[in-house]
XYZ file of C-alpha atoms in Angstrom:
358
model
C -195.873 40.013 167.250
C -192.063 40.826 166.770
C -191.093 42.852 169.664
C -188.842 45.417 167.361
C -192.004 46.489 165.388
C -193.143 49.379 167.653
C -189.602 50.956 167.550
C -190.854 51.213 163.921
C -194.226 52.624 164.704
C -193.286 55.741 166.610
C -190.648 56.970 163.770
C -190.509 57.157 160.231
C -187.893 56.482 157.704
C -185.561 60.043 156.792
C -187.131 59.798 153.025
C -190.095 61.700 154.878
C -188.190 64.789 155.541
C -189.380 68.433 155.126
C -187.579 71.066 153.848
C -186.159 68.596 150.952
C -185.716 70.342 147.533
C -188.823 70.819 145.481
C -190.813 68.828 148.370
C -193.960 70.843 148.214
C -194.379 68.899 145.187
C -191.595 66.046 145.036
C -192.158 63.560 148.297
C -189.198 61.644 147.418
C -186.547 59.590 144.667
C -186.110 56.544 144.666
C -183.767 54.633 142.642
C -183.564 50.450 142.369
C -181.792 47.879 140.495
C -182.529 44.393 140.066
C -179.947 41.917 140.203
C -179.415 38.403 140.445
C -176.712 35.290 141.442
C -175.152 33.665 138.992
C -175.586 30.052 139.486
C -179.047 30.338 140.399
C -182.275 29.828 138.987
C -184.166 32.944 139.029
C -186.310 33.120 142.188
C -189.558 31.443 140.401
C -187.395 28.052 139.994
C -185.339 28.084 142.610
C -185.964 24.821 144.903
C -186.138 24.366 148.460
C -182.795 23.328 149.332
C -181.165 25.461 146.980
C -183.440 28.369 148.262
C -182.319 28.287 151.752
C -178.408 28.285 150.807
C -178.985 30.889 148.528
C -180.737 33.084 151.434
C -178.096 32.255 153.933
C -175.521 33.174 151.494
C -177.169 36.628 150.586
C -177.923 37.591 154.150
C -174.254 37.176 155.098
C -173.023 38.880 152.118
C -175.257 41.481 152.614
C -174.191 41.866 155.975
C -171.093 41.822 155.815
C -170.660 43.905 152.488
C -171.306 47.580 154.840
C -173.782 48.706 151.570
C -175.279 50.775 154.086
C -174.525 52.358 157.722
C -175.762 49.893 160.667
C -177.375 47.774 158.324
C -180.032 44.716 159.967
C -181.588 41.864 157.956
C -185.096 40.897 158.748
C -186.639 37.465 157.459
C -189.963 37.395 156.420
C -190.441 34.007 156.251
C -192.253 33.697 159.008
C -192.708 37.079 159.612
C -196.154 38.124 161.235
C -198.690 40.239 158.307
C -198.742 43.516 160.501
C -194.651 43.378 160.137
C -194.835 42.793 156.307
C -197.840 45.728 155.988
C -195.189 47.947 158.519
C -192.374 47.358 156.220
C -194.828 47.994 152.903
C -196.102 50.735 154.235
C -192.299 52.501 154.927
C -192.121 51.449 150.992
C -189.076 49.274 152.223
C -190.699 46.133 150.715
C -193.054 45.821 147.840
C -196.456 45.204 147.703
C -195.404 42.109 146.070
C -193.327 40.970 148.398
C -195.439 41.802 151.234
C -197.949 39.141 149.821
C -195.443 36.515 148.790
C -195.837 33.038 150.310
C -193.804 31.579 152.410
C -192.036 28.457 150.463
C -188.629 29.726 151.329
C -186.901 32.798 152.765
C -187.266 35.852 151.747
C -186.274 39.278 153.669
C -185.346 42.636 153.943
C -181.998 44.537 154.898
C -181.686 48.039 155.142
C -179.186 50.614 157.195
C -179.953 53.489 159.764
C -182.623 56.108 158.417
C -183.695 53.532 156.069
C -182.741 55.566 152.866
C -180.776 52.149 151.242
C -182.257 48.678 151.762
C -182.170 45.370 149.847
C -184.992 43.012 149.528
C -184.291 39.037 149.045
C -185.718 36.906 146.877
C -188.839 39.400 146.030
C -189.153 39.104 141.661
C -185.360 38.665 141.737
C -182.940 37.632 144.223
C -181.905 41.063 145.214
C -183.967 44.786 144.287
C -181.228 47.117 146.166
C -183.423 50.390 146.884
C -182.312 54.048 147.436
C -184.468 56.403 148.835
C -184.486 60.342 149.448
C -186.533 62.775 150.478
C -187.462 65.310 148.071
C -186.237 65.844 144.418
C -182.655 64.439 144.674
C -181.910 62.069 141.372
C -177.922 62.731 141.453
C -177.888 62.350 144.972
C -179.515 59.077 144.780
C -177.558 57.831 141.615
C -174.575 58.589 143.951
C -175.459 56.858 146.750
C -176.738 53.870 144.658
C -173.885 53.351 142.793
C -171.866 53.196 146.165
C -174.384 50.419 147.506
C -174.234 48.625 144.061
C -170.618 48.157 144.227
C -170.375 47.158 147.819
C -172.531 44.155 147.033
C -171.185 43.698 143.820
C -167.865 42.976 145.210
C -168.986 40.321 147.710
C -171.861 38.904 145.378
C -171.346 37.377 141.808
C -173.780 39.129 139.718
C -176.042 37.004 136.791
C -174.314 39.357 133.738
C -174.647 39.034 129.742
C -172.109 40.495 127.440
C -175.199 41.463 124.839
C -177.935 41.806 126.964
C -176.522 43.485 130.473
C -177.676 42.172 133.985
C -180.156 39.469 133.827
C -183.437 39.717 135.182
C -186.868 37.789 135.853
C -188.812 40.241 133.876
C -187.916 41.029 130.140
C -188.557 44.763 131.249
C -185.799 44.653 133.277
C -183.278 43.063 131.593
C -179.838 45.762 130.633
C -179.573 48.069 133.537
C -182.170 46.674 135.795
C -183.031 50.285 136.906
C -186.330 51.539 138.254
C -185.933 55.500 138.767
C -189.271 57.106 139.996
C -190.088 59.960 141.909
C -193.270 60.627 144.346
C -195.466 63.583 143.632
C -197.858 65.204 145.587
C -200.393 66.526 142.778
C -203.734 68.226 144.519
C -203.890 71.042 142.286
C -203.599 68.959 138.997
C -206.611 66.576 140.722
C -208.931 69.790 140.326
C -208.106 70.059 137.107
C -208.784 67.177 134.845
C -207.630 68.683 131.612
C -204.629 69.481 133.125
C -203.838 65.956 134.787
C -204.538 64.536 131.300
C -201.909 66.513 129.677
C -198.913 65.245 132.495
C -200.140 61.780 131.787
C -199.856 62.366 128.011
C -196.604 63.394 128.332
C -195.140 61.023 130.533
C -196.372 58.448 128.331
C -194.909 60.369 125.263
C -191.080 60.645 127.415
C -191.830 56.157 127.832
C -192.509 57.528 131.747
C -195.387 55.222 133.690
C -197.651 57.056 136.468
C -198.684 54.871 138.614
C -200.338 55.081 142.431
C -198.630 55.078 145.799
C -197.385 51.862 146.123
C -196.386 51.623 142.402
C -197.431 49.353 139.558
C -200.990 48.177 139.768
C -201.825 50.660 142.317
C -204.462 53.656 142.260
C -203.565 57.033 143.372
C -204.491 57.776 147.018
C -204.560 61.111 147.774
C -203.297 62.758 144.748
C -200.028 61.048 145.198
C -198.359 59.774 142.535
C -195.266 57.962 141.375
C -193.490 58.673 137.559
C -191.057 56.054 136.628
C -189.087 54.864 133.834
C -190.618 52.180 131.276
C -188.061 50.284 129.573
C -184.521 49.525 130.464
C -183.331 47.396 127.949
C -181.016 49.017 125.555
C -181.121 52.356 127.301
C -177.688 53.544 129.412
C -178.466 54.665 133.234
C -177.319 57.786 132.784
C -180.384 58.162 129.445
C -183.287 56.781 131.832
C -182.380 59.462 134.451
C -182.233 62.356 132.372
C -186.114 61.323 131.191
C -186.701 62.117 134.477
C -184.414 65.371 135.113
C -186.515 66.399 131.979
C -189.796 65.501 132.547
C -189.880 66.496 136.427
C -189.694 70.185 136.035
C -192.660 70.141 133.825
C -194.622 68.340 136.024
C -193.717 70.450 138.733
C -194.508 73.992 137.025
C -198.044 72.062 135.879
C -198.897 72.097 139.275
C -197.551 74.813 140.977
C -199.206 77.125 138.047
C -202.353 75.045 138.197
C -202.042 76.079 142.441
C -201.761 79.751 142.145
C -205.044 80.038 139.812
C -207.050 77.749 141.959
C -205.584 80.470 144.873
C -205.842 83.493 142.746
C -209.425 82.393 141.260
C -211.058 80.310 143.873
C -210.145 80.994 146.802
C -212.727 80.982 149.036
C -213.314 77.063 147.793
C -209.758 75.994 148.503
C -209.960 77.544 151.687
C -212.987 76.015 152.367
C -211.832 71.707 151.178
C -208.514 72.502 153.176
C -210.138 73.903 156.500
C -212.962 71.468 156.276
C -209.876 68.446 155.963
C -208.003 69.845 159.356
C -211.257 70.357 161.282
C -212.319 66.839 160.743
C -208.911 65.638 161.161
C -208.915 66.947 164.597
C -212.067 66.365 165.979
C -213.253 62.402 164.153
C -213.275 59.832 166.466
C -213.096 57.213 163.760
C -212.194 57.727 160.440
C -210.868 55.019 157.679
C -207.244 55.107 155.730
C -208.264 56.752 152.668
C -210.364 59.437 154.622
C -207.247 60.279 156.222
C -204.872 60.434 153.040
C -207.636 62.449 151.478
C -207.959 64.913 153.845
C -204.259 64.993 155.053
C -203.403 65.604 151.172
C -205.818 68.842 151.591
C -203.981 69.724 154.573
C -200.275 69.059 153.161
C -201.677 71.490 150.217
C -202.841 73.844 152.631
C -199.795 74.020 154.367
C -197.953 74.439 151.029
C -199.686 77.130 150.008
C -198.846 79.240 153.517
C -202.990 78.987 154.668
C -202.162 76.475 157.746
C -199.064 78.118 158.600
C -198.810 76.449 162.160
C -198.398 73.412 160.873
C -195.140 71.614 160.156
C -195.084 69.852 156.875
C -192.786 67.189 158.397
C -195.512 66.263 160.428
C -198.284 66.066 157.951
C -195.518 63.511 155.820
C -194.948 61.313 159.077
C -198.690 60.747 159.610
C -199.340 59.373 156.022
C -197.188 56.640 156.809
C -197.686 56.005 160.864
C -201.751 55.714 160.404
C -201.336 53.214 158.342
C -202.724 49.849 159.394
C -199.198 48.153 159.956
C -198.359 51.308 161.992
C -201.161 51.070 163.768
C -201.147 47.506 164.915
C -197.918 47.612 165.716
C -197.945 50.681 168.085
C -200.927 48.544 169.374
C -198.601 45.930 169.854
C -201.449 43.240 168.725
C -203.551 42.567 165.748
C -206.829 45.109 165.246
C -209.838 44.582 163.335
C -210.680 47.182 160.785
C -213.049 49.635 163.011
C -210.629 49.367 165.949
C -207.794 50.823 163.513
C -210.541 53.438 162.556
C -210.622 54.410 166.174
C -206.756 54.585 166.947
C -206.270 56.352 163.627
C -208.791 59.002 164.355
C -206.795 59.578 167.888
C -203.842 59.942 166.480
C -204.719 62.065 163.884
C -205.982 64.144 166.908
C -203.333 64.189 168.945
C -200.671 65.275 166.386
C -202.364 67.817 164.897
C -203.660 69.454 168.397
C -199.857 69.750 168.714
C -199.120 66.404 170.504
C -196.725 64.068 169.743
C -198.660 61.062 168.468
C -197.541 58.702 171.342
């Protein structure tokens, strides 16, 4: 197992943050554009030989490029599966990606506190990724646009006067841009009437809701990500302002649908969230969704000012480090599914009885 992996398994990425604007509901932003190399089939015909130059090109333009502060490139080629599931699981590379074969190389570079990274040769040759903690669209763009230039200066970009960047999927093709945010929706999962009407709208604003990892994934936990639709005849600056627009509704939906569940039940949210950190601190084997389930009651509890000794920071880091990449690799060796149960479960202990989680 790659010896840099349990660096990785003790620490989470700064997306995770507490404190971040709106982050009792908002997790985090996260922008990404798709781009490819001219002179290159797109990464579904590219050939062996012509594969490999193109990944040795890309690294060292990458590299060299400084799209990010201390930036390192990690191949995946023959990368082990608990590194790809680490990586997945820190939403650095796609599920998609995660899975891919290994015909040629593919990889992953991103900088210090792993807010901008670049994945190689995923769908397209490059997906260049911000991500912040919180509700921070601007602040990505920003930082985006900085990234997107540094590589574009040092890497030839596959560009149509009519159409805009060229991309693998039609969907893509014009801006290449992917703007979603992660939201943290408990109170709306108690209300199904209510959680209809978000959905509705998103759909009306062309917005997709879609599960934790993203597309093709169910909701774990009451965690959610809204993204744009379409990006083909639509400016940047017009797909994020379908988010700046649709966000705040979302977020007074729940926060509304919170204080009545408070006001008029009570005693039965008390009840789910107290039930979630007693069993959180006392199972001695418990599975992955058990854990997001019940730390999503407890990240709602602490929201709401009922667990108030508990650091929301905290509650953020263990959704990502008891997952099974995380796991394994502060293991430092494959486990089979019941032996992650175990190690999750005393984890999950030792954090939240005020330990550290080492």
């Amino acid at each position: 197992m790659e010896p840099y992996l349990k660096t990785f398994s003790d620490r989470v990425g700064d997306w995770l943050a507490a404190g971040s604007p709106e982050s009792d509901v908002v997790v985090s932003t996260r922008i990404r554009l798709a781009r490819n190399v001219a002179g290159y089939p797109f990464v579904a015909r590219l050939k062996g030989e012509q594969a490999a130059e193109l990944a040795q090109v890309l690294r060292e333009r990458i590299l060299g490029s400084g799209f990010a502060e201390e930036a390192a490139y990690y191949s995946l080629r023959e990368a082990s599966q608990v590194c790809r599931d680490l990586f997945k699981e820190r939403h650095l590379i796609s599920r998609e990606l995660a899975a891919a074969n290994a015909k040629w190389e593919r990889g992953v570079a991103f900088g210090r506190g792993e807010t901008v990274g670049v994945m190689v040769n995923e769908e397209d040759h490059l997906r260049i990724q911000v991500l912040l903690p919180g509700l921070a669209l601007d602040a990505a763009w920003e930082r985006m646009e900085r990234a997107d230039r540094a590589l574009g200066e040092r890497i030839e970009y596959a560009f149509h006067a009519d159409f805009g960047f060229l991309t693998a999927c039609p969907t893509n093709v014009g801006t290449g841009l992917r703007v979603s945010v992660m939201v943290h929706l408990p109170g709306l999962g108690m209300a199904e009437r209510e959680m209809k009407r978000v959905f509705n709208a998103a759909a009306k604003t062309n917005l997709a809701v879609r599960g934790l990892h993203g597309e093709g994934t169910r909701a774990t936990g009451d965690f959610y990500q809204i993204s744009n639709q379409i990006t083909l005849g639509r400016s940047e600056l017009e797909i994020l302002e379908d988010l700046r627009r649709m966000v705040p509704h979302i977020l007074k939906y729940e926060r509304d649908v919170r204080t009545h569940l408070l006001r008029d039940q009570r005693s039965s949210i008390e009840d789910r969230i107290w039930r979630a950190i007693g069993l959180l601190r006392s199972a001695r084997s418990i599975t992955t969704d058990e854990a997001i389930g019940h730390l999503s009651a407890v990240r709602l509890g602490v929201h709401l000012g009922l667990l108030p000794d508990l650091d929301a920071g905290a509650v953020n880091r263990l959704l990502v480090l008891t997952q099974p990449g995380h796991l394994q690799a502060r293991a430092g060796k494959e486990l089979e599914a019941a032996e992650r149960d175990v190690q999750r479960a005393a984890l999950l202990r030792r954090v939240l009885d005020g330990g550290n989680g080492r």
